[in-house]
CSV table of C-alpha atoms in Angstrom, one decimal:
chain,number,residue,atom,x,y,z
A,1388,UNK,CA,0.0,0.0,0.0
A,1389,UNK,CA,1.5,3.4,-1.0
A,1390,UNK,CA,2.2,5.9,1.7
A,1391,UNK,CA,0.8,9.5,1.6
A,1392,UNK,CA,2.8,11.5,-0.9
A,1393,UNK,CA,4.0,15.1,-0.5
A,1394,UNK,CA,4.6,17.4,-3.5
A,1395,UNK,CA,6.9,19.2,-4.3
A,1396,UNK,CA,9.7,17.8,-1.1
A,1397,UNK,CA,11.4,21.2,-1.6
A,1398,UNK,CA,10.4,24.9,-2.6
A,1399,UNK,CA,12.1,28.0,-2.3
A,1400,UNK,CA,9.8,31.3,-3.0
A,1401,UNK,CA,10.4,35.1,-2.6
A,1402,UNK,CA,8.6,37.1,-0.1
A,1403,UNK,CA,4.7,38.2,-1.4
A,1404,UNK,CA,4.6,35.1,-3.7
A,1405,UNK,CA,1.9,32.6,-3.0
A,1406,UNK,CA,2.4,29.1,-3.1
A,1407,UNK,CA,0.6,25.9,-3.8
A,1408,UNK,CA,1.3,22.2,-2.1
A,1409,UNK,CA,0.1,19.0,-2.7
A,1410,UNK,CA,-1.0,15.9,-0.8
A,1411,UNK,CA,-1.9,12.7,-2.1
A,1412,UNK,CA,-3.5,10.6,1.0
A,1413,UNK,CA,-3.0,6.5,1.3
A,1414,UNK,CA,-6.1,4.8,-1.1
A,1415,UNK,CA,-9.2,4.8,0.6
A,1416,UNK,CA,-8.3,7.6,3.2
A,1417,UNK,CA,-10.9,10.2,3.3
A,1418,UNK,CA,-9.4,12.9,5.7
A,1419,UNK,CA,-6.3,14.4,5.2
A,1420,UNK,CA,-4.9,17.2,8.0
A,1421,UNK,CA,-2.2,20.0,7.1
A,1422,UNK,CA,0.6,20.7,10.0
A,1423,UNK,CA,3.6,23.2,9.9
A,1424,UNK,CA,6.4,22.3,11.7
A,1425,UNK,CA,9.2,25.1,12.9
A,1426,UNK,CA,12.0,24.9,15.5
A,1427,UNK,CA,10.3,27.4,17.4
A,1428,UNK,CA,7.0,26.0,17.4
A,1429,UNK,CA,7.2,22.8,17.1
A,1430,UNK,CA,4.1,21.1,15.2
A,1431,UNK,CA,1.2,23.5,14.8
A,1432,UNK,CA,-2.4,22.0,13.3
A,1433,UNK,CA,-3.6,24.3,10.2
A,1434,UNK,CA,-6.8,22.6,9.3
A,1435,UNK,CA,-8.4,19.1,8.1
A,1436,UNK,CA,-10.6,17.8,5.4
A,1437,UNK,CA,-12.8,15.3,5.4
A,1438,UNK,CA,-15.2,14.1,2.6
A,1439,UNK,CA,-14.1,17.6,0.4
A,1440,UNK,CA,-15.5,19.3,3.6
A,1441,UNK,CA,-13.2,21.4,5.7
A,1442,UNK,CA,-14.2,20.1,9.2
A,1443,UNK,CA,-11.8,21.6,11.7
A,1444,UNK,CA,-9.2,24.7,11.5
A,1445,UNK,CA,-6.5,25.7,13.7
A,1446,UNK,CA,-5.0,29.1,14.3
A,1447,UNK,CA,-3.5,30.1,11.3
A,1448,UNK,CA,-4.4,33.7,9.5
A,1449,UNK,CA,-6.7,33.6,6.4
A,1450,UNK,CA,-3.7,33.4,4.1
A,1451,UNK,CA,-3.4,29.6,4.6
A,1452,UNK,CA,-6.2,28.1,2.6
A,1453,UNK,CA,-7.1,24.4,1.8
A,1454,UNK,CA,-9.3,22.7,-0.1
A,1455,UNK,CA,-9.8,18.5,-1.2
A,1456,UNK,CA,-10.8,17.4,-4.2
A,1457,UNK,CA,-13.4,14.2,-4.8
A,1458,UNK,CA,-10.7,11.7,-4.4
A,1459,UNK,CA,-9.6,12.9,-1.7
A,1460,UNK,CA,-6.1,14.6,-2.6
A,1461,UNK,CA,-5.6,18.0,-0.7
A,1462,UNK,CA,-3.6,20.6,-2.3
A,1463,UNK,CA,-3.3,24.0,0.7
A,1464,UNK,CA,-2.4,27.3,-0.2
A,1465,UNK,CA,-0.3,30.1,0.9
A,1466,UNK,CA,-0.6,33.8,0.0
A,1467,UNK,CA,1.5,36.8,0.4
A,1468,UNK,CA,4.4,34.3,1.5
A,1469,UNK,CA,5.9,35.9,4.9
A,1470,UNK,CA,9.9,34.9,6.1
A,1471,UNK,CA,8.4,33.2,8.9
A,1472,UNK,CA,6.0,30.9,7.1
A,1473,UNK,CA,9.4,29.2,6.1
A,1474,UNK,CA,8.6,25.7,7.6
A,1475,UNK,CA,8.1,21.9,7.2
A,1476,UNK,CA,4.6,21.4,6.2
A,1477,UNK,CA,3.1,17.9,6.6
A,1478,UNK,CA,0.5,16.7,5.6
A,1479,UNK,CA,-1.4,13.2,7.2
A,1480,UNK,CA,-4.3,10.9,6.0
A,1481,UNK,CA,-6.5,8.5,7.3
A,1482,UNK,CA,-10.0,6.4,6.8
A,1483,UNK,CA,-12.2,8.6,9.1
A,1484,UNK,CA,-9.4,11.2,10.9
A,1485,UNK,CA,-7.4,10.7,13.9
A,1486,UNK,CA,-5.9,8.5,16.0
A,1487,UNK,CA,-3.7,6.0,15.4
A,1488,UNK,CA,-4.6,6.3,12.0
A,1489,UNK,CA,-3.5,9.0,11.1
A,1490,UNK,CA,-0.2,8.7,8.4
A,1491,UNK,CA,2.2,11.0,7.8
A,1492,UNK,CA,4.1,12.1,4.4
A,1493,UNK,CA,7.9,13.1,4.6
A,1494,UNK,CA,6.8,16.7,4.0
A,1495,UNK,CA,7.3,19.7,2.1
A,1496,UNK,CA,10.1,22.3,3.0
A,1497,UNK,CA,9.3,25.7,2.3
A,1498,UNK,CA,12.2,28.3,2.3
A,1499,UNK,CA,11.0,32.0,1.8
A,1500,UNK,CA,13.7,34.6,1.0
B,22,UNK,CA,-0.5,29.8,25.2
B,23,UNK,CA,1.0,26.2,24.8
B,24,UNK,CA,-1.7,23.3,25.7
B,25,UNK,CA,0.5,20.2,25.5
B,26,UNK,CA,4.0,21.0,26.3
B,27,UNK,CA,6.7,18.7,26.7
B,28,UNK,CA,9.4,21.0,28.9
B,29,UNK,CA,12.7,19.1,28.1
B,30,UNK,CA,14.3,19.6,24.5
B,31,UNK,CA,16.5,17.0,24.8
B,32,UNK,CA,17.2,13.7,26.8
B,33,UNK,CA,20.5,11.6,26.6
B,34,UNK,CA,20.1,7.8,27.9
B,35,UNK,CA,22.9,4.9,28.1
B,36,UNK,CA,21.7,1.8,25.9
B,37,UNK,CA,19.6,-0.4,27.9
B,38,UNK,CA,18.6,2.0,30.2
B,39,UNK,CA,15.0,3.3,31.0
B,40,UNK,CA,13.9,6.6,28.7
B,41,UNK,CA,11.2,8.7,30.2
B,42,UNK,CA,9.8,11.3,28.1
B,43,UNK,CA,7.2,13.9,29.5
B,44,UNK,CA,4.4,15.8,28.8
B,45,UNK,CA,1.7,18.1,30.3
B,46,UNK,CA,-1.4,19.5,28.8
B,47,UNK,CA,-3.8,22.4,29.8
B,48,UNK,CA,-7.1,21.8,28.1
B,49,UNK,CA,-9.5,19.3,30.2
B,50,UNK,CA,-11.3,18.8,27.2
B,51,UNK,CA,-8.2,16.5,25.8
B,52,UNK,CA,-9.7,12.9,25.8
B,53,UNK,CA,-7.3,10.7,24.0
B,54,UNK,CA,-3.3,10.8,23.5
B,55,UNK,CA,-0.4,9.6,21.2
B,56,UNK,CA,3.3,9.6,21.3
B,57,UNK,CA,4.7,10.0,17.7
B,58,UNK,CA,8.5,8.8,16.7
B,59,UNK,CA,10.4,11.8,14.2
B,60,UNK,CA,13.4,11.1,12.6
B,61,UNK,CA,14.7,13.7,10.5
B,62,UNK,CA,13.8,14.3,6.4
B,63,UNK,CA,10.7,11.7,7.6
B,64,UNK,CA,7.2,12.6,8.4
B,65,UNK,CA,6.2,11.7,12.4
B,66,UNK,CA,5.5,8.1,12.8
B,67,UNK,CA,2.9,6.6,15.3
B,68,UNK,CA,4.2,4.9,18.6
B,69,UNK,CA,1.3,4.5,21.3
B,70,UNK,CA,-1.9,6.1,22.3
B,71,UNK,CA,-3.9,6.2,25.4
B,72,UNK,CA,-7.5,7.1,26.0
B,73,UNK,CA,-8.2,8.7,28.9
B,74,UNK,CA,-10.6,5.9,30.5
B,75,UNK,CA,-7.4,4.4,30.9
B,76,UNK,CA,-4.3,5.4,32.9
B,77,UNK,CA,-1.4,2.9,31.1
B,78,UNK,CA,-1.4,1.4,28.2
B,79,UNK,CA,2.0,-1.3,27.0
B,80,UNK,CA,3.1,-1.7,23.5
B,81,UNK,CA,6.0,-3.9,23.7
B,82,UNK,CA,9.1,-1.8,24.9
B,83,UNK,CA,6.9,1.1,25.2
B,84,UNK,CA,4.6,2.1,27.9
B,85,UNK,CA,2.4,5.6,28.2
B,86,UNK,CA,0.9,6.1,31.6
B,87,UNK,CA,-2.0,9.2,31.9
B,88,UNK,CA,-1.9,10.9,35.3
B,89,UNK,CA,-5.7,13.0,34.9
B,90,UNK,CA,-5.5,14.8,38.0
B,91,UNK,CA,-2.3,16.3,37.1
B,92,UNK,CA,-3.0,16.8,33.7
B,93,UNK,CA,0.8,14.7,32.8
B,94,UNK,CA,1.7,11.8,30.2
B,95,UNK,CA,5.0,10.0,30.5
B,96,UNK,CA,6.1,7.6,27.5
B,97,UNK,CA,8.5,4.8,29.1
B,98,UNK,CA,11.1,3.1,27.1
B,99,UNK,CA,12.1,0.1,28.4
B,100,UNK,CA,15.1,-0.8,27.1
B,101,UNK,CA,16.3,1.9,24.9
B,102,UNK,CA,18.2,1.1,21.9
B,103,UNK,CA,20.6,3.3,19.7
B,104,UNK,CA,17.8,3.0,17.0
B,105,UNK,CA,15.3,4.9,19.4
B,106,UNK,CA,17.4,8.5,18.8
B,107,UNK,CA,14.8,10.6,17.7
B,108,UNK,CA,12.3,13.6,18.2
B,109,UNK,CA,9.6,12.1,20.3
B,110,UNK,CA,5.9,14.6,20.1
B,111,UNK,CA,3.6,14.0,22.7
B,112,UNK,CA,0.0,14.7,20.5
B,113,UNK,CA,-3.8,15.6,22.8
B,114,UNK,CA,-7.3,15.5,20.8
B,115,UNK,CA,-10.4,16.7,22.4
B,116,UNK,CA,-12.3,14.4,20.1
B,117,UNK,CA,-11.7,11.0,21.2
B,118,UNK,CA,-8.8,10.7,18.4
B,119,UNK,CA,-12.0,10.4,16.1
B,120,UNK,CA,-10.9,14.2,13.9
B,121,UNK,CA,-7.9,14.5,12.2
B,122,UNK,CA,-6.6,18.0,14.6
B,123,UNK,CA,-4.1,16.7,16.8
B,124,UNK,CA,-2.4,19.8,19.2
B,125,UNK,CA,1.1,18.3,19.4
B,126,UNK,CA,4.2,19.4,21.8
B,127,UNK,CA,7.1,20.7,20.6
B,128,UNK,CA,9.0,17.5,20.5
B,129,UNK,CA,11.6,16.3,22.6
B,130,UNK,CA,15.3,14.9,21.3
B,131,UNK,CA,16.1,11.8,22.4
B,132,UNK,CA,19.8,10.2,22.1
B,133,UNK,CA,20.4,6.7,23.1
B,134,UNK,CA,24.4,6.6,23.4
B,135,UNK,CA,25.7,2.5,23.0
């Protein structure tokens, strides 16, 4: 069974760029949540989707956008790219959201100069 | 304001010997627990999980025990091998673990020296 994919792995944009990044979830996997991860802050929750549906968001200002398409790939968005939204975002997938179930990808790495 | 926090960055442990990661959470909503496993370039890995009906739960070398009352997790490894270096995150859901928002620590290092 293949493992949730993260696309691109790397990404280096300027400052006021927006940027797009892609989640493919394991087969069958209907919720797929979006984390960033920095030194400071360790791993912070953005938002899930379940069933296309956003269902729960974290703390994150309005220029961090998701969305899920029917089969259940997630793609999130950034706008305006900020030097501190230079981070490790991960993405996670599982049947119903959650738990123990909940797989990780390897993540993307965002660098914004 | 920080509701799971795990207040040591790092933890150095002899081979063989017990590792005891900690964490403490705020919110009295949380209802279910995991441990998650980090090594770098990798995405976090699931290790163990605890509901909090229960106050231990054993998965082989690892052991999580749930103090409510003082709102504390430990994860027990019993005995630590080289291969157990890693960031360790101690993850809280208010959901039962049944919705994909896990609030996670900010990790702790763990080196197991041979």
């Amino acid at each position: 069974k293949a493992g949730v994919t993260q696309t691109p792995r790397y990404l280096i944009k300027t400052r006021g760029q927006q940027v797009t990044l892609s989640c493919s979830p394991i087969s069958g996997h209907r919720s797929v949540s979006w984390y960033q991860q920095t030194p400071g802050q360790g791993l912070q929750f953005l938002f899930e989707y379940f069933s296309e549906t956003q269902r729960n968001k974290g703390n994150f200002p309005g220029r961090f956008s998701g969305r899920q398409f029917s089969n259940s790939r997630s793609e999130m968005n950034v706008s305006t790219l900020e030097l501190g939204d230079s981070a490790l975002y991960l993405c996670a997938s599982s049947f119903s959201g959650g738990g123990p179930e909940q797989y990780f990808g390897p993540g993307t790495r965002l660098t914004v100069t | 304001d920080q509701q799971v926090k795990q207040n040591s960055p790092s933890l150095s442990v002899q081979e063989g010997r017990i590792s005891i990661l900690n964490c403490d959470y705020t919110n009295s909503m949380f209802d279910y627990f995991l441990w998650y496993k980090k090594y770098p370039a990798e995405g976090p890995t699931f290790l163990i999980s605890i509901s909090s009906i229960k106050d231990k739960n054993e998965d082989g070398r690892f052991t999580v025990f749930l103090n409510k009352s003082a709102k504390h997790l430990s994860l027990h490894i019993v005995p630590s091998q080289p291969g157990d270096s890693a960031v360790y995150f101690c993850a809280a859901s208010a959901y039962g673990g049944s919705q994909g928002n896990l609030i996670f620590g900010k990790g702790t290092k763990l080196s197991v020296k041979p």
